PDB file of N, CA, C and O in Angstrom:
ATOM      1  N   UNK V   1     119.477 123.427 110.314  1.00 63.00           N
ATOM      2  CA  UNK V   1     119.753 123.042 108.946  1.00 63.00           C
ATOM      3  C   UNK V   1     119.676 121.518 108.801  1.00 63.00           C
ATOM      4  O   UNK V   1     119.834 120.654 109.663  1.00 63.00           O
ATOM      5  N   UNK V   2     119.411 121.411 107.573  1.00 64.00           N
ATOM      6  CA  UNK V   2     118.861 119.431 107.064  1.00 64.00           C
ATOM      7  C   UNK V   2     120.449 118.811 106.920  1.00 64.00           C
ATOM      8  O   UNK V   2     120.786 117.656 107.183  1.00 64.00           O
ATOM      9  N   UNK V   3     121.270 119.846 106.456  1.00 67.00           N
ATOM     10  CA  UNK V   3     122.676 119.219 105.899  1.00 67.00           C
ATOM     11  C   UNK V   3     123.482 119.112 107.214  1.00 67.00           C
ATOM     12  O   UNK V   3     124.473 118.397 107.066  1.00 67.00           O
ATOM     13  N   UNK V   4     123.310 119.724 108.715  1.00 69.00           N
ATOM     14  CA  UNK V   4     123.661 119.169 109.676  1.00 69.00           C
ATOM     15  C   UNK V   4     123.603 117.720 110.460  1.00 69.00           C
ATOM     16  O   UNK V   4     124.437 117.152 111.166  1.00 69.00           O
ATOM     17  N   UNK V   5     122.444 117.405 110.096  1.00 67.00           N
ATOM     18  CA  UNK V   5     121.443 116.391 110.251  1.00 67.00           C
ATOM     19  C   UNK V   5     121.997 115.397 109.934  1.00 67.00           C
ATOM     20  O   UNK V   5     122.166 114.350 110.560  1.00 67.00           O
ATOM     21  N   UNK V   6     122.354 115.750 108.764  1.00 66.00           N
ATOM     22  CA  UNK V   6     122.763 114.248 107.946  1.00 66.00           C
ATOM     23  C   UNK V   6     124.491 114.036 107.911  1.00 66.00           C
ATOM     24  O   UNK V   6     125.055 112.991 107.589  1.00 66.00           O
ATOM     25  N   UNK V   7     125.106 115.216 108.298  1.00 71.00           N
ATOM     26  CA  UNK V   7     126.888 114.795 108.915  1.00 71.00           C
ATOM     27  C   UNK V   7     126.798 114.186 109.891  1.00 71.00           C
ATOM     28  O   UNK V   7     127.761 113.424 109.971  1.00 71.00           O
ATOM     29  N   UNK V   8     126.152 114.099 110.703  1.00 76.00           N
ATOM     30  CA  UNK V   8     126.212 112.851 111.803  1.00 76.00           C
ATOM     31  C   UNK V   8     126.476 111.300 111.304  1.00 76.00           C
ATOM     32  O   UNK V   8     126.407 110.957 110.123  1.00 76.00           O
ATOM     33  N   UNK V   9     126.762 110.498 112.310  1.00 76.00           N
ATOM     34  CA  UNK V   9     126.716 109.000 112.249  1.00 76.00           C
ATOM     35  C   UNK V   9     125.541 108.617 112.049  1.00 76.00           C
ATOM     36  O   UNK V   9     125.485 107.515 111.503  1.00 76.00           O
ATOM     37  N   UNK V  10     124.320 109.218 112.335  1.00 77.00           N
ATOM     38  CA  UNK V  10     123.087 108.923 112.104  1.00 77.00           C
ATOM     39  C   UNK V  10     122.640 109.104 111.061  1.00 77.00           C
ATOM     40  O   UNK V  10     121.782 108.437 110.484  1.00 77.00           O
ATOM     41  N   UNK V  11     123.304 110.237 110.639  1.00 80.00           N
ATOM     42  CA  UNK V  11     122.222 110.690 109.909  1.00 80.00           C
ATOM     43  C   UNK V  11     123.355 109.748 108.274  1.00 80.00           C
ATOM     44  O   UNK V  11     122.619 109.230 107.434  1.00 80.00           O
ATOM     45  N   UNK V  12     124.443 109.660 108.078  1.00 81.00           N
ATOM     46  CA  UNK V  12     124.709 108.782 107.153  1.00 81.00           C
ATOM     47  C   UNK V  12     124.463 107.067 107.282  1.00 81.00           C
ATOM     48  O   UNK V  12     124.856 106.264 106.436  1.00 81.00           O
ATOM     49  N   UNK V  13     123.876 106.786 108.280  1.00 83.00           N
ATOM     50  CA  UNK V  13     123.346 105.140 108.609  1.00 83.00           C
ATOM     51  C   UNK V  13     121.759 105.750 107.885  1.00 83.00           C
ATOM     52  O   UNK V  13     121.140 104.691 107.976  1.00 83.00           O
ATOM     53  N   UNK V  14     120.998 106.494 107.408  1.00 83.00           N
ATOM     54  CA  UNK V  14     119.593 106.605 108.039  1.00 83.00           C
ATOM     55  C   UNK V  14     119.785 106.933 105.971  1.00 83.00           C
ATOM     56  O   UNK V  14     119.034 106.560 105.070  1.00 83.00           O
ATOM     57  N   UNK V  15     120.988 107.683 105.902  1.00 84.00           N
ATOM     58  CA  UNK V  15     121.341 108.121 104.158  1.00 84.00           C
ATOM     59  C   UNK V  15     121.662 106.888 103.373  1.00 84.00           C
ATOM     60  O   UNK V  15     121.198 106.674 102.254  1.00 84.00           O
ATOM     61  N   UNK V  16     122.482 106.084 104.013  1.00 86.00           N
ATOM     62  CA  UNK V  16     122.672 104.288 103.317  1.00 86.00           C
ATOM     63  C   UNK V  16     121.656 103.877 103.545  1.00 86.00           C
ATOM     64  O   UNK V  16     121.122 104.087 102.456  1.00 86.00           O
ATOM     65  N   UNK V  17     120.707 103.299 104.306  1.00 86.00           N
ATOM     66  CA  UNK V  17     119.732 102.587 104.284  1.00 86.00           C
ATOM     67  C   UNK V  17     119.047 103.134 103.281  1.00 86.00           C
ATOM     68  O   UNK V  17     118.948 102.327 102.357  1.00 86.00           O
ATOM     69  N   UNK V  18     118.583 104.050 103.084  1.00 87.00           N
ATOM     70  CA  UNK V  18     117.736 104.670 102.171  1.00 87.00           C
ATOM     71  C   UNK V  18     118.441 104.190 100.572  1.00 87.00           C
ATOM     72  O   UNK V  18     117.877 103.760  99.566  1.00 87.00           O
ATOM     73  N   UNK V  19     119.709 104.438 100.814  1.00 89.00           N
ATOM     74  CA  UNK V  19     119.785 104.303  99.429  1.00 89.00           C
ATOM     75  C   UNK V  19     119.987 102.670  99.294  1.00 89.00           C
ATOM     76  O   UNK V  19     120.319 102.149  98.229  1.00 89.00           O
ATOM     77  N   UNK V  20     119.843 102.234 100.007  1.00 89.00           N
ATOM     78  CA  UNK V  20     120.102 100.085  99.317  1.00 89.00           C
ATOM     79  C   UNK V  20     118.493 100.117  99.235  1.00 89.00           C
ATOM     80  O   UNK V  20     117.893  99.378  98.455  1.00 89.00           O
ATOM     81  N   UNK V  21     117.763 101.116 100.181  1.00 89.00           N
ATOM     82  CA  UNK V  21     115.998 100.724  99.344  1.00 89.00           C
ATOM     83  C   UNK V  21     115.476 100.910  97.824  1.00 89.00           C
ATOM     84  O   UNK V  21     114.669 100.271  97.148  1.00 89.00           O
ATOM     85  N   UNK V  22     116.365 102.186  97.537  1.00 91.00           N
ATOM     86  CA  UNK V  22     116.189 103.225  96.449  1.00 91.00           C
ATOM     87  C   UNK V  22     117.216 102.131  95.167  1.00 91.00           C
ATOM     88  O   UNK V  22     117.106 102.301  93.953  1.00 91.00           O
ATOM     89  N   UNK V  23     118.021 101.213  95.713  1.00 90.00           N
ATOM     90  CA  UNK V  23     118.684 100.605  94.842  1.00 90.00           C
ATOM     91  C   UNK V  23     117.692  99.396  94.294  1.00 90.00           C
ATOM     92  O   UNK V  23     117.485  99.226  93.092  1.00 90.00           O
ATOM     93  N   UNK V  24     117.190  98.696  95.186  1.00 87.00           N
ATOM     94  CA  UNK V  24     116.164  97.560  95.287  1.00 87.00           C
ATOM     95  C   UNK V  24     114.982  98.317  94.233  1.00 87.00           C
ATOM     96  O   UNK V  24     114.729  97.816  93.137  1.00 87.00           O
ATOM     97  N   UNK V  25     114.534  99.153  94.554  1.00 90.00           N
ATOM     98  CA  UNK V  25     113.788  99.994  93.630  1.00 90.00           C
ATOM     99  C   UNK V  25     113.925  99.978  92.032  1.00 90.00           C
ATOM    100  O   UNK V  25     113.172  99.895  91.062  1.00 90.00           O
ATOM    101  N   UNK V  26     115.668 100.135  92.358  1.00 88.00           N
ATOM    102  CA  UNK V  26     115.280 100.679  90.921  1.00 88.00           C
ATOM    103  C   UNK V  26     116.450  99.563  89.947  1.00 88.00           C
ATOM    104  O   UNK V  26     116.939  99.621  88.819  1.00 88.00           O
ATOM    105  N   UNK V  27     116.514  98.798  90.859  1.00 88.00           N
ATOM    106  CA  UNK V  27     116.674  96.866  90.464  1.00 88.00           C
ATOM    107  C   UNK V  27     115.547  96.034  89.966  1.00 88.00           C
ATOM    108  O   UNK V  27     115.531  95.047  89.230  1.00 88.00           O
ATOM    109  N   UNK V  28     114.540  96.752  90.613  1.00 87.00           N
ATOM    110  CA  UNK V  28     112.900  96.189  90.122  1.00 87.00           C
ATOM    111  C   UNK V  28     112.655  96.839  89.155  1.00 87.00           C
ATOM    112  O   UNK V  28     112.077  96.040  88.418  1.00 87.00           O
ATOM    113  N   UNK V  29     112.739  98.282  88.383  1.00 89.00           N
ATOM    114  CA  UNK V  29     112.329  98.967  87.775  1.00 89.00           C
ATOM    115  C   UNK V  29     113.035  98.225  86.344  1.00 89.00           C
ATOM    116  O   UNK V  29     112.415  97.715  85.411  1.00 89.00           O
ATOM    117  N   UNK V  30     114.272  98.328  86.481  1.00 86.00           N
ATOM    118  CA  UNK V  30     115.421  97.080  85.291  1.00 86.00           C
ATOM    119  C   UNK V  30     114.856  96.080  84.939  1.00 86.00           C
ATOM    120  O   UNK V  30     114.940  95.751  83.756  1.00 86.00           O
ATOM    121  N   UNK V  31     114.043  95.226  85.943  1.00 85.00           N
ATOM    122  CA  UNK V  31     113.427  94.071  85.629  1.00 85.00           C
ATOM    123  C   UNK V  31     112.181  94.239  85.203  1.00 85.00           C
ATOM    124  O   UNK V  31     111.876  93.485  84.279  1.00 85.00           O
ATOM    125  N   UNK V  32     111.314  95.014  85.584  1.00 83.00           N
ATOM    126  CA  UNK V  32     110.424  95.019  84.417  1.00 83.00           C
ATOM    127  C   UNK V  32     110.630  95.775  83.336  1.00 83.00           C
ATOM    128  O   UNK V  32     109.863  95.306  82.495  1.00 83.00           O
ATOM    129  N   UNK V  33     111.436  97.009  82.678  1.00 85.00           N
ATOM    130  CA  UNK V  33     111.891  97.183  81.713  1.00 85.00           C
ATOM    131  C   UNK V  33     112.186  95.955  80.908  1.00 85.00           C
ATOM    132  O   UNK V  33     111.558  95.830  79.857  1.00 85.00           O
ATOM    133  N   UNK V  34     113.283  94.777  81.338  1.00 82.00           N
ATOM    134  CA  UNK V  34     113.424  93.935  80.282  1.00 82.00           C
ATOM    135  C   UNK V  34     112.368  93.127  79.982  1.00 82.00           C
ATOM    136  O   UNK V  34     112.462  92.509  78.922  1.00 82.00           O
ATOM    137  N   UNK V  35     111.503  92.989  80.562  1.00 79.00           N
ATOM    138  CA  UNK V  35     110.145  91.980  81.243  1.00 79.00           C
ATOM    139  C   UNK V  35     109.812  92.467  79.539  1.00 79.00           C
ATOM    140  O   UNK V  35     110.048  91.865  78.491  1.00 79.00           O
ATOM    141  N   UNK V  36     109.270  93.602  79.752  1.00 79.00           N
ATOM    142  CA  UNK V  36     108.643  94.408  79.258  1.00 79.00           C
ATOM    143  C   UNK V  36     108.780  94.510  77.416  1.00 79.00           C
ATOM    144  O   UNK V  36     107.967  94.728  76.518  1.00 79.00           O
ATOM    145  N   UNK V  37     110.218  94.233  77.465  1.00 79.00           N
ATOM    146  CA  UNK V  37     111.013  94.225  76.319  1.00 79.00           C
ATOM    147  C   UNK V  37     110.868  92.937  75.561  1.00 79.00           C
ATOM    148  O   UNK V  37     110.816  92.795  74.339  1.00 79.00           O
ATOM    149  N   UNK V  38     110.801  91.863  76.673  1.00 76.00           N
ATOM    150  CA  UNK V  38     110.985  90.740  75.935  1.00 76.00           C
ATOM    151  C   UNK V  38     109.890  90.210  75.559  1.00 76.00           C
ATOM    152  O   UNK V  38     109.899  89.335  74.693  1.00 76.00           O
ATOM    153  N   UNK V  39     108.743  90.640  76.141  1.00 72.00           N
ATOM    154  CA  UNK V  39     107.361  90.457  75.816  1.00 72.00           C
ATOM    155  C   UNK V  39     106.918  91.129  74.203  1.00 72.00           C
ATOM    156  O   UNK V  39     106.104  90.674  73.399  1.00 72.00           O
ATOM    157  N   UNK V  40     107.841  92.448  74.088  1.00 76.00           N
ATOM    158  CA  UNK V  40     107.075  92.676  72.900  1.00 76.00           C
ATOM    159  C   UNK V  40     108.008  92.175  71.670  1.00 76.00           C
ATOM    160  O   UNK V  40     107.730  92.231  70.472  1.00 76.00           O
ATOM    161  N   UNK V  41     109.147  91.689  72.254  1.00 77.00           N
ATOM    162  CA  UNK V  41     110.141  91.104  71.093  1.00 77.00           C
ATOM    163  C   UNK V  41     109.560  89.423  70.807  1.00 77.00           C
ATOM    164  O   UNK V  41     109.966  88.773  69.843  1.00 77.00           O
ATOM    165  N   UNK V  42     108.772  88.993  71.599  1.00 71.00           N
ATOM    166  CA  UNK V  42     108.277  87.774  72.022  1.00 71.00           C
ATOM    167  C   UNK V  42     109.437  86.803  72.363  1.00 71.00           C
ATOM    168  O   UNK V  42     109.696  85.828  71.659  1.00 71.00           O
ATOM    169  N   UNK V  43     110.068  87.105  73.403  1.00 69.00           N
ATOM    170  CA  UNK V  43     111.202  86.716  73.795  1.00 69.00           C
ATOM    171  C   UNK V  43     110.650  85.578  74.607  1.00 69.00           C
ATOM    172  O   UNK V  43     109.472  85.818  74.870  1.00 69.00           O
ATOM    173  N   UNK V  44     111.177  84.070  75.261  1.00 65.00           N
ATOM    174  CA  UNK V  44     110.909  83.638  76.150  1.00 65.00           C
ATOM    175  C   UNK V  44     112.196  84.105  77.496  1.00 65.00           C
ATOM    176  O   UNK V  44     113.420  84.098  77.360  1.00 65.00           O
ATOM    177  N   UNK V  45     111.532  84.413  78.523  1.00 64.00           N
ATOM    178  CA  UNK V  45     112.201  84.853  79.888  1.00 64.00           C
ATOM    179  C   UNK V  45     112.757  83.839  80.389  1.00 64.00           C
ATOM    180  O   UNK V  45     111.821  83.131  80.759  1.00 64.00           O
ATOM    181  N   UNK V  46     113.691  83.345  80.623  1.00 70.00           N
ATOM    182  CA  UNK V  46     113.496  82.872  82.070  1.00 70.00           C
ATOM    183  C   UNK V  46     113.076  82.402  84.034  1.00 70.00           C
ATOM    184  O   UNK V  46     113.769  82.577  85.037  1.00 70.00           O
ATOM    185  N   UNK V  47     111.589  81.745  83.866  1.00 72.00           N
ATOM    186  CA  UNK V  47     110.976  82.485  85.527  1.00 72.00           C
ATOM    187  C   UNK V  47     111.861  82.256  86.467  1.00 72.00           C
ATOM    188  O   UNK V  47     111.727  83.040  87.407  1.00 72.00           O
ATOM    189  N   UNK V  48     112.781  81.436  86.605  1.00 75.00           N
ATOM    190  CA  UNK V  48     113.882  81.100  87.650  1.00 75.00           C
ATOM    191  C   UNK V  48     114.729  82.382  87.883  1.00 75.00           C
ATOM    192  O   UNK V  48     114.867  82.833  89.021  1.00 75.00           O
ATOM    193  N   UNK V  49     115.472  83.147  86.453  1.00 75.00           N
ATOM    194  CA  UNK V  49     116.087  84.404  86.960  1.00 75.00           C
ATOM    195  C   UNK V  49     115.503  85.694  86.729  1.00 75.00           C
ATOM    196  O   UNK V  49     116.164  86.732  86.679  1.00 75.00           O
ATOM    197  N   UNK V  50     114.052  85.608  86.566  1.00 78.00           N
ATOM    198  CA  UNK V  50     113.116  86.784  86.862  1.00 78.00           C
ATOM    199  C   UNK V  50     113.011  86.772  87.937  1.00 78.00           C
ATOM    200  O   UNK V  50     113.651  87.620  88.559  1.00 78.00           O
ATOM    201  N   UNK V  51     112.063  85.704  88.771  1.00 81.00           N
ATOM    202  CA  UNK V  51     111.449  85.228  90.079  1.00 81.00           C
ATOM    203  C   UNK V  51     113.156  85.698  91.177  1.00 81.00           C
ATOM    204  O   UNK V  51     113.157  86.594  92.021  1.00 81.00           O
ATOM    205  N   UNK V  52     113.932  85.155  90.962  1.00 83.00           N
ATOM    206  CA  UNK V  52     115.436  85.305  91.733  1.00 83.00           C
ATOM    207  C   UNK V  52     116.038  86.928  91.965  1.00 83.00           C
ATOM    208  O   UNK V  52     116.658  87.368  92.934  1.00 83.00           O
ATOM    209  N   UNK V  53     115.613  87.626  90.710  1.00 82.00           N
ATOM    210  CA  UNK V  53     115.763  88.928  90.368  1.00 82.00           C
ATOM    211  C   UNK V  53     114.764  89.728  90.961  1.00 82.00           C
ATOM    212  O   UNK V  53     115.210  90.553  91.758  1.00 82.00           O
ATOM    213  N   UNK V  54     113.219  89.723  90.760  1.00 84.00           N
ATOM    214  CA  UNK V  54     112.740  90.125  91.602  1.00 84.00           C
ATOM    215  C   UNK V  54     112.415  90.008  93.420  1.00 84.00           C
ATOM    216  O   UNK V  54     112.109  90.817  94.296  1.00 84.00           O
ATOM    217  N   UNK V  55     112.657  88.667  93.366  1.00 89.00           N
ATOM    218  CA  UNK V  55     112.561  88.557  95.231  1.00 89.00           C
ATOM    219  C   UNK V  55     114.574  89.211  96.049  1.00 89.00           C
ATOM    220  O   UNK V  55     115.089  89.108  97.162  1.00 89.00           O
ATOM    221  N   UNK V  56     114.837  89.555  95.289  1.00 89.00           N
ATOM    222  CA  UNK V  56     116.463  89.911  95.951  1.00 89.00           C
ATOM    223  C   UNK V  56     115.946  91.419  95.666  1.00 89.00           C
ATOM    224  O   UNK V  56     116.466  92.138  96.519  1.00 89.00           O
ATOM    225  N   UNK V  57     115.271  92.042  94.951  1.00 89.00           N
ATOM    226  CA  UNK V  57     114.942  93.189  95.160  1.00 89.00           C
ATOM    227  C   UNK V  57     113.713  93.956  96.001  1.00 89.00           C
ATOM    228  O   UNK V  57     113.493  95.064  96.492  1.00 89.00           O
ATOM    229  N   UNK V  58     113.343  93.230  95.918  1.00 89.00           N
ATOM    230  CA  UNK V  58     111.897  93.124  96.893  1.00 89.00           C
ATOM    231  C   UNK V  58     112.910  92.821  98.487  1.00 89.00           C
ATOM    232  O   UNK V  58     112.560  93.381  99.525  1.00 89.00           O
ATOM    233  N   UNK V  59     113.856  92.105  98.463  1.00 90.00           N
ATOM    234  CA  UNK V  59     114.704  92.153  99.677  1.00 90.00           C
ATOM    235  C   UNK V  59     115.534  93.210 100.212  1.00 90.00           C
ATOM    236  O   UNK V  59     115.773  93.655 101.334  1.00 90.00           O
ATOM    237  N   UNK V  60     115.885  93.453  99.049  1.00 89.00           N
ATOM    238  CA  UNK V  60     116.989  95.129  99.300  1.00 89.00           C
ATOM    239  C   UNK V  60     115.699  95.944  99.774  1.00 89.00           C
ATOM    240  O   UNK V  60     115.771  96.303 100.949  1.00 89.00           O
ATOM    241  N   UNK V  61     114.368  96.359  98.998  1.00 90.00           N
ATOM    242  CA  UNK V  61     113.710  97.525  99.477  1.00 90.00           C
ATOM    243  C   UNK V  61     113.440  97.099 101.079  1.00 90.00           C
ATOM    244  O   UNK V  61     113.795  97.893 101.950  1.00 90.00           O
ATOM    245  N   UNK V  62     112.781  95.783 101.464  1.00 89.00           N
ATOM    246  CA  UNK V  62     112.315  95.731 102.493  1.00 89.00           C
ATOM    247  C   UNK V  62     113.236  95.975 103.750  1.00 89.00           C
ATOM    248  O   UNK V  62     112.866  96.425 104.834  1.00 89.00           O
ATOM    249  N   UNK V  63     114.863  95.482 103.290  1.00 89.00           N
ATOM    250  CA  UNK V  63     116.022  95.576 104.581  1.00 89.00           C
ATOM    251  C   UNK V  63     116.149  97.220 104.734  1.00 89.00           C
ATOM    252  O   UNK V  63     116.014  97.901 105.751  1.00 89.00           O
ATOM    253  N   UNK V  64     116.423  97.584 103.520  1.00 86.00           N
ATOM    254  CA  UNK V  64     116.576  99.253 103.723  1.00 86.00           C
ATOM    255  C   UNK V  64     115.609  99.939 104.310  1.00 86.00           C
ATOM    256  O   UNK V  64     115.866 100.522 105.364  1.00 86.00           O
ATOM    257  N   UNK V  65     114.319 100.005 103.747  1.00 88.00           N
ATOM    258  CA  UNK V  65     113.427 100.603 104.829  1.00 88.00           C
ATOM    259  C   UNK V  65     112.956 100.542 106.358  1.00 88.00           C
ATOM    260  O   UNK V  65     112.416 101.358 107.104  1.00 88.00           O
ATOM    261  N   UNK V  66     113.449  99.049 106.517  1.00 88.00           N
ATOM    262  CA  UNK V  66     113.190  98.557 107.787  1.00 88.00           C
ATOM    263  C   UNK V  66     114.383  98.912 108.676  1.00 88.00           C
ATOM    264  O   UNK V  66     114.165  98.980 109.886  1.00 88.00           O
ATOM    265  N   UNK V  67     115.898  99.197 108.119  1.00 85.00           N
ATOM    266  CA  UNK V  67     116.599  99.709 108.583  1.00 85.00           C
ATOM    267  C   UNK V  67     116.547 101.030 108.591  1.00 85.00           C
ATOM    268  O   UNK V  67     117.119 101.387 109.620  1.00 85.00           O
ATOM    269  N   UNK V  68     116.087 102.152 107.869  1.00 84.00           N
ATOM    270  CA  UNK V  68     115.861 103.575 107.718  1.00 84.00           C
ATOM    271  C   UNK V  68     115.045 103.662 108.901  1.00 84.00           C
ATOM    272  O   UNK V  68     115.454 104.469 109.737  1.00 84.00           O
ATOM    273  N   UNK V  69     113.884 102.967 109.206  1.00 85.00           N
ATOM    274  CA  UNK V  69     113.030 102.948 110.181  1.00 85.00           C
ATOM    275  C   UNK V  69     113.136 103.032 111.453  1.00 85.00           C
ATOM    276  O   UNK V  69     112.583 103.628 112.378  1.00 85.00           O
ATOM    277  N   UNK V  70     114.575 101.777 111.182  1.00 85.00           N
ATOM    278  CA  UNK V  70     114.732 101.681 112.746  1.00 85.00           C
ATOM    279  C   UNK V  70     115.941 102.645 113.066  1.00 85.00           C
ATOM    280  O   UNK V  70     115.969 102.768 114.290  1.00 85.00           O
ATOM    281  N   UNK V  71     116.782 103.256 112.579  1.00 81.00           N
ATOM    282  CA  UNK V  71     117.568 104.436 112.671  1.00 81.00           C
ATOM    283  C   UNK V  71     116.606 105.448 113.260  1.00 81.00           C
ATOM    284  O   UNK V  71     116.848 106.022 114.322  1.00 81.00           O
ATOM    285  N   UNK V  72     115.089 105.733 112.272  1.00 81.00           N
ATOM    286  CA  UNK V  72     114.856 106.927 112.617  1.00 81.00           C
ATOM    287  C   UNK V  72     114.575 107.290 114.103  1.00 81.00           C
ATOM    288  O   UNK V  72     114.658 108.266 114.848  1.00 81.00           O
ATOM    289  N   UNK V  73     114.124 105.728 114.146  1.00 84.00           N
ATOM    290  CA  UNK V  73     113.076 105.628 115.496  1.00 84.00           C
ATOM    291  C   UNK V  73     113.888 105.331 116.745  1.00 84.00           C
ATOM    292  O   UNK V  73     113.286 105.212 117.812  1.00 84.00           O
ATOM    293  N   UNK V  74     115.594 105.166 116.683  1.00 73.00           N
ATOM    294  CA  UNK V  74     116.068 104.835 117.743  1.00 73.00           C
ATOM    295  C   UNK V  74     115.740 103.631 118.660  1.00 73.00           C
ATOM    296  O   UNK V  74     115.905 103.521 119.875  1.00 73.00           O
ATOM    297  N   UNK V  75     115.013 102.382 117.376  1.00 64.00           N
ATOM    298  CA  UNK V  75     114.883 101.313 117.769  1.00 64.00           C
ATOM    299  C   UNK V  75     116.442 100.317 118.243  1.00 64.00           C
ATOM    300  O   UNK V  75     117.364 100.133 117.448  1.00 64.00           O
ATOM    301  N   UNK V  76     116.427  99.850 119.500  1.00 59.00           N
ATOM    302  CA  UNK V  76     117.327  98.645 119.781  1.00 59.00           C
ATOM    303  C   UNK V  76     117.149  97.403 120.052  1.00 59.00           C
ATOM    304  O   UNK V  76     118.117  96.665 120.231  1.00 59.00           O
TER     305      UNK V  76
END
């Protein structure tokens, strides 16, 4: 069974990582929604807390996956 799998210590290190990727995700997805918004309101953005907003999410996906990875793989 999959739901054995994942009561382990492993398998909830391998369930968090995943989800701070899935958060980063959908931290990026927020940001271009407003992107998106303010463009057709003809809003001016700010690039300092776009640029800040997107590279901290682009950081969450990359730590999480790279940590999911290395869980799966029994990297030390």
């Amino acid at each position: 069974m999959i739901i054995k799998k994942f009561l382990t210590r492993k398998g909830w290190r391998v369930v968090a990582h995943s989800m701070l990727a899935a958060a980063g995700i959908g931290l990026l997805y927020l940001l271009s929604k407003m992107v998106i918004g303010d463009i057709q309101q003809e809003d001016t953005l700010s690039w300092w807390i776009l640029g800040v907003g997107i590279a901290f999410s682009l950081w969450l996906v990359a730590l999480g996956s790279m940590l999911a990875k290395a869980e799966l793989t029994d990297w030390r």
